[in-house]
PDB file of C-alpha atoms in Angstrom:
ATOM      1  CA  UNK A   1     -62.818  76.473 -32.814  1.00 44.00           C
ATOM      2  CA  UNK A   2     -63.035  79.405 -35.167  1.00 52.00           C
ATOM      3  CA  UNK A   3     -66.426  80.507 -36.435  1.00 70.00           C
ATOM      4  CA  UNK A   4     -65.368  80.007 -40.026  1.00 85.00           C
ATOM      5  CA  UNK A   5     -64.933  76.231 -39.916  1.00 85.00           C
ATOM      6  CA  UNK A   6     -67.171  73.505 -41.267  1.00 88.00           C
ATOM      7  CA  UNK A   7     -67.088  69.741 -40.882  1.00 89.00           C
ATOM      8  CA  UNK A   8     -68.524  67.597 -43.644  1.00 91.00           C
ATOM      9  CA  UNK A   9     -69.326  63.979 -42.827  1.00 92.00           C
ATOM     10  CA  UNK A  10     -70.145  61.426 -45.503  1.00 93.00           C
ATOM     11  CA  UNK A  11     -71.886  58.341 -44.134  1.00 91.00           C
ATOM     12  CA  UNK A  12     -71.245  56.013 -47.050  1.00 87.00           C
ATOM     13  CA  UNK A  13     -71.988  52.390 -47.749  1.00 84.00           C
ATOM     14  CA  UNK A  14     -68.408  51.209 -47.063  1.00 86.00           C
ATOM     15  CA  UNK A  15     -66.933  53.904 -44.838  1.00 90.00           C
ATOM     16  CA  UNK A  16     -67.477  57.199 -43.086  1.00 93.00           C
ATOM     17  CA  UNK A  17     -65.416  60.122 -44.305  1.00 93.00           C
ATOM     18  CA  UNK A  18     -64.835  63.434 -42.538  1.00 92.00           C
ATOM     19  CA  UNK A  19     -63.311  66.698 -43.735  1.00 91.00           C
ATOM     20  CA  UNK A  20     -62.858  69.782 -41.556  1.00 89.00           C
ATOM     21  CA  UNK A  21     -62.240  73.007 -43.488  1.00 90.00           C
ATOM     22  CA  UNK A  22     -61.523  76.567 -42.426  1.00 88.00           C
ATOM     23  CA  UNK A  23     -62.047  79.735 -44.451  1.00 88.00           C
ATOM     24  CA  UNK A  24     -58.965  81.953 -44.146  1.00 89.00           C
ATOM     25  CA  UNK A  25     -58.018  85.252 -45.760  1.00 91.00           C
ATOM     26  CA  UNK A  26     -56.013  83.339 -48.358  1.00 92.00           C
ATOM     27  CA  UNK A  27     -58.696  80.689 -49.091  1.00 91.00           C
ATOM     28  CA  UNK A  28     -59.759  77.330 -47.707  1.00 91.00           C
ATOM     29  CA  UNK A  29     -57.471  75.429 -45.358  1.00 91.00           C
ATOM     30  CA  UNK A  30     -57.771  71.741 -44.551  1.00 91.00           C
ATOM     31  CA  UNK A  31     -57.867  71.419 -40.749  1.00 88.00           C
ATOM     32  CA  UNK A  32     -58.332  67.666 -40.561  1.00 87.00           C
ATOM     33  CA  UNK A  33     -59.613  64.725 -42.552  1.00 89.00           C
ATOM     34  CA  UNK A  34     -60.225  61.077 -41.880  1.00 90.00           C
ATOM     35  CA  UNK A  35     -61.807  57.926 -43.134  1.00 93.00           C
ATOM     36  CA  UNK A  36     -62.991  54.914 -41.150  1.00 91.00           C
ATOM     37  CA  UNK A  37     -63.960  51.725 -42.944  1.00 90.00           C
ATOM     38  CA  UNK A  38     -66.751  49.686 -41.443  1.00 89.00           C
ATOM     39  CA  UNK A  39     -65.336  46.583 -39.739  1.00 86.00           C
ATOM     40  CA  UNK A  40     -66.680  43.689 -41.797  1.00 82.00           C
ATOM     41  CA  UNK A  41     -65.577  40.582 -43.637  1.00 80.00           C
ATOM     42  CA  UNK A  42     -66.789  41.571 -47.120  1.00 78.00           C
ATOM     43  CA  UNK A  43     -68.240  44.567 -48.947  1.00 73.00           C
ATOM     44  CA  UNK A  44     -71.583  42.788 -49.310  1.00 80.00           C
ATOM     45  CA  UNK A  45     -72.012  42.222 -45.569  1.00 82.00           C
ATOM     46  CA  UNK A  46     -74.828  44.320 -44.120  1.00 85.00           C
ATOM     47  CA  UNK A  47     -73.830  47.073 -41.714  1.00 87.00           C
ATOM     48  CA  UNK A  48     -76.053  47.513 -38.669  1.00 89.00           C
ATOM     49  CA  UNK A  49     -76.891  50.855 -37.061  1.00 90.00           C
ATOM     50  CA  UNK A  50     -74.693  50.200 -34.025  1.00 91.00           C
ATOM     51  CA  UNK A  51     -71.640  49.633 -36.241  1.00 91.00           C
ATOM     52  CA  UNK A  52     -72.340  52.881 -38.087  1.00 92.00           C
ATOM     53  CA  UNK A  53     -72.689  54.762 -34.786  1.00 92.00           C
ATOM     54  CA  UNK A  54     -69.456  53.273 -33.409  1.00 91.00           C
ATOM     55  CA  UNK A  55     -67.556  54.050 -36.606  1.00 92.00           C
ATOM     56  CA  UNK A  56     -68.899  57.616 -36.602  1.00 91.00           C
ATOM     57  CA  UNK A  57     -67.898  58.040 -32.936  1.00 90.00           C
ATOM     58  CA  UNK A  58     -64.376  56.806 -33.657  1.00 89.00           C
ATOM     59  CA  UNK A  59     -63.977  59.235 -36.541  1.00 88.00           C
ATOM     60  CA  UNK A  60     -65.621  62.125 -34.671  1.00 87.00           C
ATOM     61  CA  UNK A  61     -63.139  61.731 -31.814  1.00 84.00           C
ATOM     62  CA  UNK A  62     -60.405  62.736 -34.262  1.00 77.00           C
ATOM     63  CA  UNK A  63     -61.941  66.211 -34.725  1.00 71.00           C
ATOM     64  CA  UNK A  64     -60.484  68.610 -32.196  1.00 58.00           C
ATOM     65  CA  UNK A  65     -62.309  71.617 -30.824  1.00 56.00           C
ATOM     66  CA  UNK A  66     -65.946  72.510 -30.877  1.00 64.00           C
ATOM     67  CA  UNK A  67     -67.640  72.294 -34.231  1.00 70.00           C
ATOM     68  CA  UNK A  68     -70.421  74.760 -34.920  1.00 74.00           C
ATOM     69  CA  UNK A  69     -71.368  73.846 -38.458  1.00 87.00           C
ATOM     70  CA  UNK A  70     -71.745  70.226 -39.581  1.00 89.00           C
ATOM     71  CA  UNK A  71     -72.840  69.069 -43.022  1.00 91.00           C
ATOM     72  CA  UNK A  72     -74.111  65.518 -43.564  1.00 92.00           C
ATOM     73  CA  UNK A  73     -73.762  63.657 -46.833  1.00 91.00           C
ATOM     74  CA  UNK A  74     -75.713  60.465 -47.460  1.00 88.00           C
ATOM     75  CA  UNK A  75     -74.915  57.738 -50.019  1.00 87.00           C
ATOM     76  CA  UNK A  76     -75.663  58.591 -53.639  1.00 87.00           C
ATOM     77  CA  UNK A  77     -77.633  55.361 -53.933  1.00 88.00           C
ATOM     78  CA  UNK A  78     -80.206  56.837 -51.518  1.00 91.00           C
ATOM     79  CA  UNK A  79     -80.582  60.133 -53.398  1.00 93.00           C
ATOM     80  CA  UNK A  80     -82.637  60.905 -56.487  1.00 93.00           C
ATOM     81  CA  UNK A  81     -81.581  63.580 -58.939  1.00 94.00           C
ATOM     82  CA  UNK A  82     -83.680  64.937 -61.806  1.00 93.00           C
ATOM     83  CA  UNK A  83     -83.145  67.806 -64.239  1.00 94.00           C
ATOM     84  CA  UNK A  84     -86.398  69.769 -64.510  1.00 92.00           C
ATOM     85  CA  UNK A  85     -86.564  71.619 -67.820  1.00 91.00           C
ATOM     86  CA  UNK A  86     -88.895  73.923 -69.701  1.00 88.00           C
ATOM     87  CA  UNK A  87     -90.136  75.752 -66.634  1.00 92.00           C
ATOM     88  CA  UNK A  88     -91.687  79.130 -67.602  1.00 93.00           C
ATOM     89  CA  UNK A  89     -88.945  81.681 -68.389  1.00 91.00           C
ATOM     90  CA  UNK A  90     -90.796  84.528 -66.661  1.00 90.00           C
ATOM     91  CA  UNK A  91     -91.090  82.721 -63.306  1.00 90.00           C
ATOM     92  CA  UNK A  92     -89.789  84.660 -60.307  1.00 90.00           C
ATOM     93  CA  UNK A  93     -87.641  82.967 -57.660  1.00 87.00           C
ATOM     94  CA  UNK A  94     -90.727  82.614 -55.427  1.00 89.00           C
ATOM     95  CA  UNK A  95     -92.775  81.130 -58.272  1.00 93.00           C
ATOM     96  CA  UNK A  96     -89.891  78.809 -59.155  1.00 92.00           C
ATOM     97  CA  UNK A  97     -90.026  77.264 -55.679  1.00 92.00           C
ATOM     98  CA  UNK A  98     -93.719  76.488 -56.190  1.00 92.00           C
ATOM     99  CA  UNK A  99     -93.137  75.153 -59.696  1.00 92.00           C
ATOM    100  CA  UNK A 100     -90.423  72.816 -58.446  1.00 93.00           C
ATOM    101  CA  UNK A 101     -92.762  71.545 -55.716  1.00 92.00           C
ATOM    102  CA  UNK A 102     -95.418  70.774 -58.343  1.00 92.00           C
ATOM    103  CA  UNK A 103     -92.896  69.055 -60.613  1.00 91.00           C
ATOM    104  CA  UNK A 104     -91.504  67.043 -57.697  1.00 92.00           C
ATOM    105  CA  UNK A 105     -94.887  65.334 -57.396  1.00 91.00           C
ATOM    106  CA  UNK A 106     -94.516  63.774 -60.842  1.00 91.00           C
ATOM    107  CA  UNK A 107     -90.733  63.452 -61.153  1.00 91.00           C
ATOM    108  CA  UNK A 108     -89.785  61.723 -57.904  1.00 92.00           C
ATOM    109  CA  UNK A 109     -90.005  57.918 -57.627  1.00 91.00           C
ATOM    110  CA  UNK A 110     -91.686  58.388 -54.234  1.00 90.00           C
ATOM    111  CA  UNK A 111     -94.286  60.773 -52.865  1.00 91.00           C
ATOM    112  CA  UNK A 112     -93.006  64.337 -52.596  1.00 90.00           C
ATOM    113  CA  UNK A 113     -94.627  64.750 -49.181  1.00 90.00           C
ATOM    114  CA  UNK A 114     -92.472  61.865 -47.908  1.00 94.00           C
ATOM    115  CA  UNK A 115     -89.294  63.448 -49.295  1.00 94.00           C
ATOM    116  CA  UNK A 116     -86.735  66.043 -48.380  1.00 93.00           C
ATOM    117  CA  UNK A 117     -85.768  67.926 -51.509  1.00 93.00           C
ATOM    118  CA  UNK A 118     -84.198  71.084 -52.822  1.00 93.00           C
ATOM    119  CA  UNK A 119     -83.029  72.416 -56.152  1.00 92.00           C
ATOM    120  CA  UNK A 120     -79.934  74.142 -57.454  1.00 91.00           C
ATOM    121  CA  UNK A 121     -78.055  74.856 -60.678  1.00 89.00           C
ATOM    122  CA  UNK A 122     -80.761  77.216 -61.922  1.00 89.00           C
ATOM    123  CA  UNK A 123     -80.301  77.980 -65.615  1.00 91.00           C
ATOM    124  CA  UNK A 124     -82.370  80.735 -67.173  1.00 92.00           C
ATOM    125  CA  UNK A 125     -82.676  81.161 -70.932  1.00 90.00           C
ATOM    126  CA  UNK A 126     -85.207  82.830 -73.220  1.00 90.00           C
ATOM    127  CA  UNK A 127     -86.803  79.414 -73.805  1.00 90.00           C
ATOM    128  CA  UNK A 128     -87.252  78.504 -70.160  1.00 91.00           C
ATOM    129  CA  UNK A 129     -85.729  77.695 -66.812  1.00 93.00           C
ATOM    130  CA  UNK A 130     -84.122  74.428 -65.796  1.00 92.00           C
ATOM    131  CA  UNK A 131     -83.056  73.273 -62.344  1.00 94.00           C
ATOM    132  CA  UNK A 132     -81.488  70.199 -60.767  1.00 95.00           C
ATOM    133  CA  UNK A 133     -83.889  68.593 -58.275  1.00 94.00           C
ATOM    134  CA  UNK A 134     -82.193  66.601 -55.494  1.00 94.00           C
ATOM    135  CA  UNK A 135     -84.307  64.451 -53.163  1.00 95.00           C
ATOM    136  CA  UNK A 136     -84.178  61.681 -50.601  1.00 95.00           C
ATOM    137  CA  UNK A 137     -86.829  59.923 -48.606  1.00 96.00           C
ATOM    138  CA  UNK A 138     -87.536  61.775 -45.369  1.00 95.00           C
ATOM    139  CA  UNK A 139     -87.143  58.544 -43.337  1.00 95.00           C
ATOM    140  CA  UNK A 140     -83.691  57.941 -44.876  1.00 93.00           C
ATOM    141  CA  UNK A 141     -82.514  61.437 -43.960  1.00 94.00           C
ATOM    142  CA  UNK A 142     -83.896  61.029 -40.438  1.00 94.00           C
ATOM    143  CA  UNK A 143     -82.116  57.679 -40.001  1.00 93.00           C
ATOM    144  CA  UNK A 144     -78.821  59.325 -40.938  1.00 93.00           C
ATOM    145  CA  UNK A 145     -79.458  62.284 -38.641  1.00 94.00           C
ATOM    146  CA  UNK A 146     -80.177  59.857 -35.790  1.00 93.00           C
ATOM    147  CA  UNK A 147     -76.612  58.506 -36.027  1.00 92.00           C
ATOM    148  CA  UNK A 148     -75.442  61.839 -34.598  1.00 90.00           C
ATOM    149  CA  UNK A 149     -77.659  61.840 -31.490  1.00 90.00           C
ATOM    150  CA  UNK A 150     -75.185  59.896 -29.280  1.00 88.00           C
ATOM    151  CA  UNK A 151     -72.569  62.511 -30.189  1.00 85.00           C
ATOM    152  CA  UNK A 152     -74.819  65.396 -29.171  1.00 85.00           C
ATOM    153  CA  UNK A 153     -74.632  66.846 -32.668  1.00 84.00           C
ATOM    154  CA  UNK A 154     -77.332  67.975 -35.045  1.00 87.00           C
ATOM    155  CA  UNK A 155     -76.063  68.611 -38.601  1.00 90.00           C
ATOM    156  CA  UNK A 156     -76.887  72.051 -39.974  1.00 89.00           C
ATOM    157  CA  UNK A 157     -77.258  70.873 -43.564  1.00 90.00           C
ATOM    158  CA  UNK A 158     -77.709  67.696 -45.587  1.00 88.00           C
TER     159      UNK A 158
END
């Protein structure tokens, strides 16, 4: 597999979706894509870990070649998003990281030390800085990462 390929896997509540992209001189190229619905009688039926692992394995087998970069997406219902506003306009990038960590303590619906979080969409104005804080419980992220262990894969990003 070329070095400039990435596989994104979305472990959703109803299905697992996979997209394999390649960066070419002319832009992005879709290498492969797939979706596997969880085998169940109704959308409200609980899905056990073994079913998720089996569904992931089935979908993963459709990806050809060795994959070097894998991105994991978890269900939106398990992620918290907050817009942090009015951060000091003079804050440096290093200070901004610390400010976000402090704000995470009060803005997240769970303890920040039990979360995996990051921020993006930094907007700087004369009045202040705002960022989008994205977080999930550390145990939730770990559970989703564990689905990849039987495949011998460790996602590079979440």
